[in-house]
Amino acid sequence: MTPQQYVEQKAAASGSSFYYAFLFLPPERRAAITAFYAFCREVDDVVDEVHDPSVAAAKLAWWRREVQQAFAGQPSHPAMQALIPLAPTYGISADHLDQVIQGCEMDLSQTRYLDYAGLQRYCHLVAGVVGEVACNIFGRTQEATVRYAHTLGLALQLTNIIRDVGDDARRGRIYLPIEDLQRFDVKAHELLKRESPWGYSDRFQALMRFQAERAHRCYDEALALLPEVDRKAQKPGLMMANIYHDLLREIERGGFQVLHQRISLTPLRKLWIAARTQWRGR
């Protein structure tokens, strides 16, 4: 299996919504974003699949060394072998990848966030930096497009957090800021137990509506930041925005039933949203 085949298989097997946006890119840009996504998937899987924190930390340390060696011309992992030849063309640096690793390391040491500012720092590393790299690969001419990408990354990550409240609780993690839990009188132990009837209490519903409204504002802010001159090139990002925004609305329509299940859109629906965005250009 070639490195490119490896990253393509990694992207397709993930079932991620990102995969559907990649399909509409020209071959070289698609190869670059697929390789970058495969790297992100590799380091994220370390946190989600390795249950011993010390082992996970060692694996992330290995990835940090691999990034440095790869940018020095000696990649050993197929994801890096696929990415390195394309990195200079699209302005992908070792620092970009290191920041993604930093975000994953936060998951090993931090399972709570005191306030929204702290959560934003985490989102910057695991989503904002990813958005910046992606917008460079898609093509941009304006610096404002980078600000759009960071804000869109925040919106996507906030949607992930809303969708994954139950899954994260199973791992002992709560990404909803403590200040928000206190504001709506939702106790951490209630989220961690994921039980009815109080699991879906009026307090929980109010908390989740507050989170959704914050995410909606981020989507609106991101789209307002995108310069018109870069809108055509940034269609894959707009596809992601539309897919995730639709997912957020689906969660809202279902009454935020996220403690006992992981709500998702069907592959056909994701493909339709991506194709519709390609046709409409927004």
Coordinates of C-alpha atoms in Angstrom, one line a residue:
M1 CA 0.0 0.0 0.0
T2 CA 1.4 3.4 -1.0
P3 CA 1.3 6.3 1.5
Q4 CA -1.4 8.0 -0.6
Q5 CA -3.5 4.9 -0.6
Y6 CA -3.0 4.7 3.2
V7 CA -4.3 8.2 3.8
E8 CA -7.2 7.8 1.4
Q9 CA -8.2 4.6 3.2
K10 CA -7.9 6.4 6.6
A11 CA -10.1 9.3 5.5
A12 CA -12.7 7.1 3.9
A13 CA -12.9 4.7 6.9
S14 CA -13.3 7.5 9.4
G15 CA -16.8 8.2 8.1
S16 CA -16.1 11.9 8.8
S17 CA -18.1 14.6 7.2
F18 CA -14.8 16.1 6.1
Y19 CA -14.5 13.3 3.6
Y20 CA -17.5 14.5 1.6
A21 CA -16.0 18.0 1.2
F22 CA -12.7 16.5 -0.1
L23 CA -14.4 14.8 -3.0
F24 CA -15.0 18.1 -4.9
L25 CA -11.3 19.3 -4.8
P26 CA -8.8 19.1 -7.6
P27 CA -6.5 16.0 -7.3
E28 CA -3.4 17.7 -5.8
R29 CA -5.4 19.7 -3.2
R30 CA -7.4 16.6 -2.4
A31 CA -4.2 14.7 -1.8
A32 CA -2.9 17.4 0.5
I33 CA -6.0 17.7 2.6
T34 CA -6.5 13.9 2.8
A35 CA -2.9 13.5 4.0
F36 CA -3.3 16.3 6.6
Y37 CA -6.6 14.8 7.8
A38 CA -5.0 11.4 8.1
F39 CA -2.4 12.9 10.4
C40 CA -5.0 14.6 12.5
R41 CA -7.0 11.3 12.7
E42 CA -3.9 9.4 13.8
V43 CA -3.1 11.7 16.7
D44 CA -6.7 12.0 17.7
D45 CA -7.1 8.2 17.8
V46 CA -4.2 8.0 20.3
V47 CA -6.3 9.9 22.8
D48 CA -9.6 8.1 22.1
E49 CA -8.3 4.6 21.7
V50 CA -5.4 4.3 24.1
H51 CA -6.8 3.9 27.7
D52 CA -3.5 4.2 29.6
P53 CA -2.6 7.9 29.8
S54 CA 1.1 7.2 30.1
V55 CA 1.0 5.1 26.9
A56 CA -1.0 7.7 25.1
A57 CA 1.5 10.4 26.2
A58 CA 4.4 8.3 24.9
K59 CA 2.6 7.8 21.5
L60 CA 2.0 11.5 21.2
A61 CA 5.7 12.2 22.0
W62 CA 6.6 9.7 19.2
W63 CA 4.4 11.7 16.8
R64 CA 6.1 15.0 17.9
R65 CA 9.5 13.4 17.0
E66 CA 8.0 12.0 13.8
V67 CA 6.9 15.5 12.7
Q68 CA 10.3 17.0 13.3
Q69 CA 12.1 14.1 11.5
A70 CA 9.6 14.3 8.6
F71 CA 10.2 18.1 8.1
A72 CA 13.9 17.3 8.2
G73 CA 13.4 15.0 5.3
Q74 CA 13.0 11.6 7.0
P75 CA 9.3 10.7 7.4
S76 CA 8.7 7.1 8.5
H77 CA 4.9 7.0 8.9
P78 CA 2.8 6.8 5.7
A79 CA 0.7 9.8 6.7
M80 CA 3.8 11.9 6.9
Q81 CA 5.2 10.4 3.8
A82 CA 2.1 11.4 1.9
L83 CA 2.0 14.9 3.5
I84 CA 5.6 16.1 3.4
P85 CA 6.0 16.4 -0.4
L86 CA 2.9 18.7 -0.5
A87 CA 3.6 20.7 2.6
P88 CA 5.7 23.5 1.0
T89 CA 3.2 24.1 -1.7
Y90 CA 0.4 24.8 0.8
G91 CA 2.3 26.4 3.6
I92 CA 2.0 23.5 6.0
S93 CA 4.6 23.8 8.8
A94 CA 5.8 21.6 11.6
D95 CA 4.4 24.2 14.0
H96 CA 0.9 23.6 12.6
L97 CA 1.1 19.9 13.3
D98 CA 2.7 20.4 16.7
Q99 CA -0.2 22.6 17.8
V100 CA -2.6 19.8 16.8
I101 CA -0.6 17.4 19.0
Q102 CA -0.7 20.0 21.8
G103 CA -4.4 20.0 21.6
C104 CA -4.5 16.2 21.9
E105 CA -2.2 16.3 24.8
M106 CA -4.6 18.6 26.6
D107 CA -7.2 15.7 26.5
L108 CA -4.8 13.6 28.5
S109 CA -4.4 16.1 31.3
Q110 CA -7.6 18.1 31.3
T111 CA -11.1 16.8 31.5
R112 CA -12.8 20.0 32.6
Y113 CA -12.8 23.7 31.4
L114 CA -13.4 26.4 33.9
D115 CA -14.7 29.0 31.4
Y116 CA -15.4 29.6 27.7
A117 CA -12.0 31.3 27.3
G118 CA -10.2 28.2 28.4
L119 CA -12.4 26.0 26.0
Q120 CA -11.6 28.4 23.2
R121 CA -7.9 27.8 23.7
Y122 CA -8.4 24.1 23.3
C123 CA -10.7 24.6 20.3
H124 CA -8.0 26.8 18.7
L125 CA -5.5 23.9 18.8
V126 CA -7.7 21.1 17.7
A127 CA -9.9 22.9 15.3
G128 CA -8.8 26.5 14.6
V129 CA -5.3 25.4 13.4
V130 CA -6.9 22.6 11.4
G131 CA -9.1 25.2 9.7
E132 CA -6.1 27.5 9.0
V133 CA -4.2 24.6 7.3
A134 CA -7.3 23.6 5.4
C135 CA -8.1 27.1 4.1
N136 CA -4.5 27.4 2.8
I137 CA -4.9 24.1 1.0
F138 CA -8.2 25.1 -0.5
G139 CA -6.7 28.4 -1.7
R140 CA -6.9 31.9 -0.4
T141 CA -5.7 35.4 -1.3
Q142 CA -6.8 37.3 1.8
E143 CA -5.7 37.3 5.4
A144 CA -9.3 37.7 6.5
T145 CA -9.8 34.1 5.2
V146 CA -7.6 32.8 7.9
R147 CA -9.7 34.5 10.5
Y148 CA -12.8 33.0 8.9
A149 CA -11.2 29.6 9.0
H150 CA -10.4 29.9 12.7
T151 CA -13.9 31.0 13.6
L152 CA -15.4 28.3 11.5
G153 CA -13.2 25.7 13.2
L154 CA -14.5 27.0 16.5
A155 CA -18.1 26.6 15.3
L156 CA -17.5 23.0 14.1
Q157 CA -15.8 22.1 17.4
L158 CA -18.6 23.5 19.5
T159 CA -21.0 21.4 17.4
N160 CA -18.8 18.4 18.0
I161 CA -18.9 19.1 21.8
I162 CA -22.7 19.3 21.7
R163 CA -23.1 16.1 19.7
D164 CA -20.6 14.2 21.9
V165 CA -21.7 15.1 25.4
G166 CA -22.7 11.5 26.1
D167 CA -19.6 9.9 24.4
D168 CA -17.3 12.3 26.2
A169 CA -19.0 11.6 29.6
R170 CA -18.3 7.9 29.1
R171 CA -14.6 8.8 29.0
G172 CA -14.9 11.0 32.0
R173 CA -14.7 14.2 30.0
I174 CA -16.9 17.3 30.1
Y175 CA -16.1 20.0 27.6
L176 CA -19.1 22.2 28.6
P177 CA -17.5 25.0 30.6
I178 CA -18.0 24.8 34.4
E179 CA -19.2 28.4 34.5
D180 CA -22.1 27.3 32.1
L181 CA -23.0 24.3 34.2
Q182 CA -23.2 26.5 37.3
R183 CA -25.3 29.1 35.4
F184 CA -27.9 26.5 34.6
D185 CA -27.5 24.5 37.8
V186 CA -26.4 21.3 35.9
K187 CA -24.2 19.1 38.0
A188 CA -21.2 17.3 36.5
H189 CA -22.2 14.0 38.1
E190 CA -25.5 14.2 36.3
L191 CA -23.8 14.4 32.9
L192 CA -21.3 11.6 33.8
K193 CA -24.1 9.2 34.8
R194 CA -26.1 10.0 31.6
E195 CA -29.4 8.8 33.3
S196 CA -33.0 9.7 32.9
P197 CA -35.2 11.4 34.0
W198 CA -33.1 14.2 35.3
G199 CA -30.4 13.6 32.7
Y200 CA -32.7 15.4 30.2
S201 CA -34.1 17.9 32.7
D202 CA -35.3 21.4 31.9
R203 CA -31.9 22.6 33.3
F204 CA -30.1 20.4 30.9
Q205 CA -32.2 21.6 28.0
A206 CA -31.6 25.2 28.8
L207 CA -27.8 24.6 29.1
M208 CA -27.8 22.9 25.7
R209 CA -29.8 25.7 24.0
F210 CA -27.2 28.1 25.4
Q211 CA -24.4 26.1 23.8
A212 CA -26.3 25.8 20.5
E213 CA -26.9 29.6 20.3
R214 CA -23.2 30.2 20.9
A215 CA -22.3 27.8 18.0
H216 CA -24.9 29.5 15.8
R217 CA -23.3 32.8 16.4
C218 CA -19.9 31.4 15.5
Y219 CA -21.2 30.1 12.2
D220 CA -22.7 33.5 11.4
E221 CA -19.5 35.3 12.4
A222 CA -17.4 33.0 10.3
L223 CA -19.4 33.4 7.1
A224 CA -19.4 37.2 7.6
L225 CA -15.6 37.1 7.8
L226 CA -15.1 35.2 4.5
P227 CA -14.0 37.6 1.7
E228 CA -16.1 37.3 -1.4
V229 CA -12.9 36.9 -3.5
D230 CA -12.0 33.7 -1.7
R231 CA -15.5 32.2 -1.5
K232 CA -15.2 30.0 -4.6
A233 CA -11.9 28.5 -3.4
Q234 CA -13.3 27.9 0.1
K235 CA -16.3 25.9 -1.0
P236 CA -15.0 22.7 0.8
G237 CA -15.1 24.7 4.1
L238 CA -18.5 26.0 3.3
M239 CA -19.6 22.4 2.7
M240 CA -18.3 21.5 6.2
A241 CA -20.1 24.5 7.6
N242 CA -23.4 23.5 6.0
I243 CA -23.1 19.8 7.0
Y244 CA -22.3 20.6 10.6
H245 CA -24.8 23.4 10.9
D246 CA -27.5 21.0 9.6
L247 CA -26.3 18.5 12.2
L248 CA -26.7 21.1 14.9
R249 CA -30.2 21.9 13.8
E250 CA -31.0 18.2 13.8
I251 CA -29.8 17.9 17.4
E252 CA -31.9 20.9 18.3
R253 CA -35.0 19.5 16.6
G254 CA -34.6 16.2 18.5
G255 CA -34.5 18.0 21.9
F256 CA -30.7 17.6 22.6
Q257 CA -31.0 13.8 23.2
V258 CA -27.2 13.5 23.2
L259 CA -26.6 11.8 26.5
H260 CA -27.5 8.2 25.5
Q261 CA -26.8 8.4 21.7
R262 CA -24.6 10.0 19.1
I263 CA -26.7 11.8 16.6
S264 CA -25.4 12.0 13.0
L265 CA -26.5 12.6 9.5
T266 CA -26.6 9.8 6.9
P267 CA -23.8 9.6 4.3
L268 CA -26.4 10.4 1.6
R269 CA -27.5 13.5 3.4
K270 CA -24.0 14.7 3.8
L271 CA -23.2 14.1 0.2
W272 CA -26.4 16.0 -0.9
I273 CA -25.4 19.0 1.3
A274 CA -21.9 19.0 -0.1
A275 CA -23.2 18.8 -3.7
R276 CA -25.8 21.5 -3.1
T277 CA -23.1 23.8 -1.7
Q278 CA -21.0 23.0 -4.8
W279 CA -23.8 24.0 -7.1
R280 CA -25.0 27.1 -5.1
G281 CA -21.5 28.3 -4.1
R282 CA -22.7 29.0 -0.5

